[in-house]
């Protein structure tokens, strides 16, 4: 499979288990790797035979900005399922970054990485 990567998608969400996270929200950053076969699209130079990464980016931001969840694991799963709705996407790797996580010690980032495929 070939890969289309989107890195650093940013959106404000209200995800987390603490009331402050739900009320104030915070920035989440998402990286995606979409596994697709690009040969049909390349052969015909046809966008309809691949995945429109601009549309995927908008959909992912909508998921992050949408209904709050407690866990970034749940958020990552929702993002993966949205990506797999695109026929060309056979597998997706999702990384959700939570750089403003409520941790009491110095840190750079908190991430979850999941990989999902079509069933």
PDB file of C-alpha atoms in Angstrom:
ATOM      1  CA  UNK A   1       0.000   0.000   0.000  1.00  0.00           C
ATOM      2  CA  UNK A   2       1.006   3.544  -0.677  1.00  0.00           C
ATOM      3  CA  UNK A   3       0.682   6.200   2.013  1.00  0.00           C
ATOM      4  CA  UNK A   4      -0.774   9.673   2.117  1.00  0.00           C
ATOM      5  CA  UNK A   5       0.214  11.514   5.291  1.00  0.00           C
ATOM      6  CA  UNK A   6      -1.380  14.532   6.915  1.00  0.00           C
ATOM      7  CA  UNK A   7       0.634  15.971   9.773  1.00  0.00           C
ATOM      8  CA  UNK A   8      -0.224  18.575  12.358  1.00  0.00           C
ATOM      9  CA  UNK A   9      -3.975  18.999  11.903  1.00  0.00           C
ATOM     10  CA  UNK A  10      -4.991  21.319  14.733  1.00  0.00           C
ATOM     11  CA  UNK A  11      -8.390  21.746  16.301  1.00  0.00           C
ATOM     12  CA  UNK A  12      -9.856  22.805  19.613  1.00  0.00           C
ATOM     13  CA  UNK A  13     -11.810  20.142  21.438  1.00  0.00           C
ATOM     14  CA  UNK A  14     -13.443  19.681  24.811  1.00  0.00           C
ATOM     15  CA  UNK A  15     -12.215  16.164  25.513  1.00  0.00           C
ATOM     16  CA  UNK A  16     -10.983  14.898  28.856  1.00  0.00           C
ATOM     17  CA  UNK A  17     -12.104  13.560  32.198  1.00  0.00           C
ATOM     18  CA  UNK A  18     -11.694  16.788  34.172  1.00  0.00           C
ATOM     19  CA  UNK A  19     -14.377  19.506  34.264  1.00  0.00           C
ATOM     20  CA  UNK A  20     -11.848  22.186  33.245  1.00  0.00           C
ATOM     21  CA  UNK A  21     -10.990  20.261  30.080  1.00  0.00           C
ATOM     22  CA  UNK A  22     -14.652  19.997  29.165  1.00  0.00           C
ATOM     23  CA  UNK A  23     -15.420  23.639  29.935  1.00  0.00           C
ATOM     24  CA  UNK A  24     -12.364  25.421  28.549  1.00  0.00           C
ATOM     25  CA  UNK A  25     -11.265  22.984  25.851  1.00  0.00           C
ATOM     26  CA  UNK A  26      -7.742  22.646  24.520  1.00  0.00           C
ATOM     27  CA  UNK A  27      -5.807  22.170  21.312  1.00  0.00           C
ATOM     28  CA  UNK A  28      -5.457  18.681  19.891  1.00  0.00           C
ATOM     29  CA  UNK A  29      -3.089  17.849  17.040  1.00  0.00           C
ATOM     30  CA  UNK A  30      -3.695  14.908  14.727  1.00  0.00           C
ATOM     31  CA  UNK A  31      -1.335  13.094  12.378  1.00  0.00           C
ATOM     32  CA  UNK A  32      -2.721  10.625   9.844  1.00  0.00           C
ATOM     33  CA  UNK A  33      -1.243   8.067   7.498  1.00  0.00           C
ATOM     34  CA  UNK A  34      -3.802   6.823   4.990  1.00  0.00           C
ATOM     35  CA  UNK A  35      -2.864   3.549   3.308  1.00  0.00           C
ATOM     36  CA  UNK A  36      -4.225   3.452  -0.229  1.00  0.00           C
ATOM     37  CA  UNK A  37      -3.404   2.049  -3.632  1.00  0.00           C
ATOM     38  CA  UNK A  38      -2.530   5.148  -5.656  1.00  0.00           C
ATOM     39  CA  UNK A  39      -1.946   3.307  -8.938  1.00  0.00           C
ATOM     40  CA  UNK A  40      -5.491   3.693 -10.355  1.00  0.00           C
ATOM     41  CA  UNK A  41      -5.515   7.428  -9.629  1.00  0.00           C
ATOM     42  CA  UNK A  42      -1.998   7.916 -10.987  1.00  0.00           C
ATOM     43  CA  UNK A  43      -2.725   5.955 -14.157  1.00  0.00           C
ATOM     44  CA  UNK A  44      -5.715   8.117 -15.022  1.00  0.00           C
ATOM     45  CA  UNK A  45      -4.683  11.303 -13.164  1.00  0.00           C
ATOM     46  CA  UNK A  46      -8.105  11.104 -11.504  1.00  0.00           C
ATOM     47  CA  UNK A  47      -8.889  12.452  -8.029  1.00  0.00           C
ATOM     48  CA  UNK A  48     -12.011  10.286  -7.863  1.00  0.00           C
ATOM     49  CA  UNK A  49      -9.783   7.180  -7.746  1.00  0.00           C
ATOM     50  CA  UNK A  50      -7.868   8.228  -4.634  1.00  0.00           C
ATOM     51  CA  UNK A  51      -8.678   9.979  -1.370  1.00  0.00           C
ATOM     52  CA  UNK A  52      -9.232  13.726  -1.231  1.00  0.00           C
ATOM     53  CA  UNK A  53      -6.962  14.623   1.676  1.00  0.00           C
ATOM     54  CA  UNK A  54      -8.462  18.100   1.974  1.00  0.00           C
ATOM     55  CA  UNK A  55     -11.869  16.578   2.661  1.00  0.00           C
ATOM     56  CA  UNK A  56     -10.334  14.099   5.126  1.00  0.00           C
ATOM     57  CA  UNK A  57      -8.622  16.968   6.956  1.00  0.00           C
ATOM     58  CA  UNK A  58     -11.918  18.861   7.305  1.00  0.00           C
ATOM     59  CA  UNK A  59     -13.694  15.738   8.559  1.00  0.00           C
ATOM     60  CA  UNK A  60     -11.010  15.027  11.153  1.00  0.00           C
ATOM     61  CA  UNK A  61     -11.155  18.597  12.463  1.00  0.00           C
ATOM     62  CA  UNK A  62     -14.939  18.250  12.711  1.00  0.00           C
ATOM     63  CA  UNK A  63     -14.523  15.085  14.808  1.00  0.00           C
ATOM     64  CA  UNK A  64     -12.087  16.840  17.164  1.00  0.00           C
ATOM     65  CA  UNK A  65     -14.362  19.861  17.456  1.00  0.00           C
ATOM     66  CA  UNK A  66     -17.432  17.645  17.852  1.00  0.00           C
ATOM     67  CA  UNK A  67     -18.973  15.648  20.681  1.00  0.00           C
ATOM     68  CA  UNK A  68     -16.675  15.511  23.712  1.00  0.00           C
ATOM     69  CA  UNK A  69     -15.282  12.210  24.977  1.00  0.00           C
ATOM     70  CA  UNK A  70     -13.339  11.369  28.107  1.00  0.00           C
ATOM     71  CA  UNK A  71     -10.399   9.569  26.496  1.00  0.00           C
ATOM     72  CA  UNK A  72      -8.059  10.393  23.638  1.00  0.00           C
ATOM     73  CA  UNK A  73      -8.280   6.676  22.834  1.00  0.00           C
ATOM     74  CA  UNK A  74     -11.961   7.185  22.022  1.00  0.00           C
ATOM     75  CA  UNK A  75     -11.174  10.293  19.999  1.00  0.00           C
ATOM     76  CA  UNK A  76      -8.535   8.425  17.986  1.00  0.00           C
ATOM     77  CA  UNK A  77     -11.002   5.604  17.298  1.00  0.00           C
ATOM     78  CA  UNK A  78     -13.634   8.049  16.034  1.00  0.00           C
ATOM     79  CA  UNK A  79     -11.084   9.682  13.749  1.00  0.00           C
ATOM     80  CA  UNK A  80      -9.976   6.301  12.379  1.00  0.00           C
ATOM     81  CA  UNK A  81     -13.552   5.236  11.669  1.00  0.00           C
ATOM     82  CA  UNK A  82     -14.216   8.516   9.841  1.00  0.00           C
ATOM     83  CA  UNK A  83     -11.144   7.987   7.649  1.00  0.00           C
ATOM     84  CA  UNK A  84     -12.155   4.418   6.817  1.00  0.00           C
ATOM     85  CA  UNK A  85     -15.466   5.679   5.407  1.00  0.00           C
ATOM     86  CA  UNK A  86     -13.480   6.690   2.334  1.00  0.00           C
ATOM     87  CA  UNK A  87     -13.517   3.787  -0.092  1.00  0.00           C
ATOM     88  CA  UNK A  88      -9.890   4.226  -1.152  1.00  0.00           C
ATOM     89  CA  UNK A  89      -8.564   4.025   2.428  1.00  0.00           C
ATOM     90  CA  UNK A  90      -7.646   0.423   3.295  1.00  0.00           C
ATOM     91  CA  UNK A  91      -5.895   1.243   6.561  1.00  0.00           C
ATOM     92  CA  UNK A  92      -5.244   4.327   8.672  1.00  0.00           C
ATOM     93  CA  UNK A  93      -2.757   5.208  11.360  1.00  0.00           C
ATOM     94  CA  UNK A  94      -3.950   7.944  13.700  1.00  0.00           C
ATOM     95  CA  UNK A  95      -1.814   9.833  16.193  1.00  0.00           C
ATOM     96  CA  UNK A  96      -3.639  12.176  18.554  1.00  0.00           C
ATOM     97  CA  UNK A  97      -1.446  14.659  20.428  1.00  0.00           C
ATOM     98  CA  UNK A  98      -2.652  16.299  23.632  1.00  0.00           C
ATOM     99  CA  UNK A  99       0.140  18.802  24.336  1.00  0.00           C
ATOM    100  CA  UNK A 100      -1.805  20.607  27.062  1.00  0.00           C
ATOM    101  CA  UNK A 101      -2.781  17.508  29.035  1.00  0.00           C
ATOM    102  CA  UNK A 102      -3.343  18.164  32.746  1.00  0.00           C
ATOM    103  CA  UNK A 103      -0.097  16.645  34.003  1.00  0.00           C
ATOM    104  CA  UNK A 104       1.645  18.066  37.058  1.00  0.00           C
ATOM    105  CA  UNK A 105       5.232  17.523  35.875  1.00  0.00           C
ATOM    106  CA  UNK A 106       7.062  19.063  32.892  1.00  0.00           C
ATOM    107  CA  UNK A 107       6.405  17.216  29.606  1.00  0.00           C
ATOM    108  CA  UNK A 108       6.468  17.828  25.876  1.00  0.00           C
ATOM    109  CA  UNK A 109       3.478  15.881  24.621  1.00  0.00           C
ATOM    110  CA  UNK A 110       1.035  13.053  25.248  1.00  0.00           C
ATOM    111  CA  UNK A 111       0.050  10.916  22.277  1.00  0.00           C
ATOM    112  CA  UNK A 112      -1.930   7.848  21.383  1.00  0.00           C
ATOM    113  CA  UNK A 113      -1.261   5.970  18.161  1.00  0.00           C
ATOM    114  CA  UNK A 114      -3.736   3.499  16.704  1.00  0.00           C
ATOM    115  CA  UNK A 115      -3.910   1.595  13.425  1.00  0.00           C
ATOM    116  CA  UNK A 116      -7.224   0.431  11.985  1.00  0.00           C
ATOM    117  CA  UNK A 117      -8.068  -1.475   8.814  1.00  0.00           C
ATOM    118  CA  UNK A 118     -11.194  -2.328   6.944  1.00  0.00           C
ATOM    119  CA  UNK A 119     -12.881  -5.374   8.474  1.00  0.00           C
TER     120      UNK A 119
END
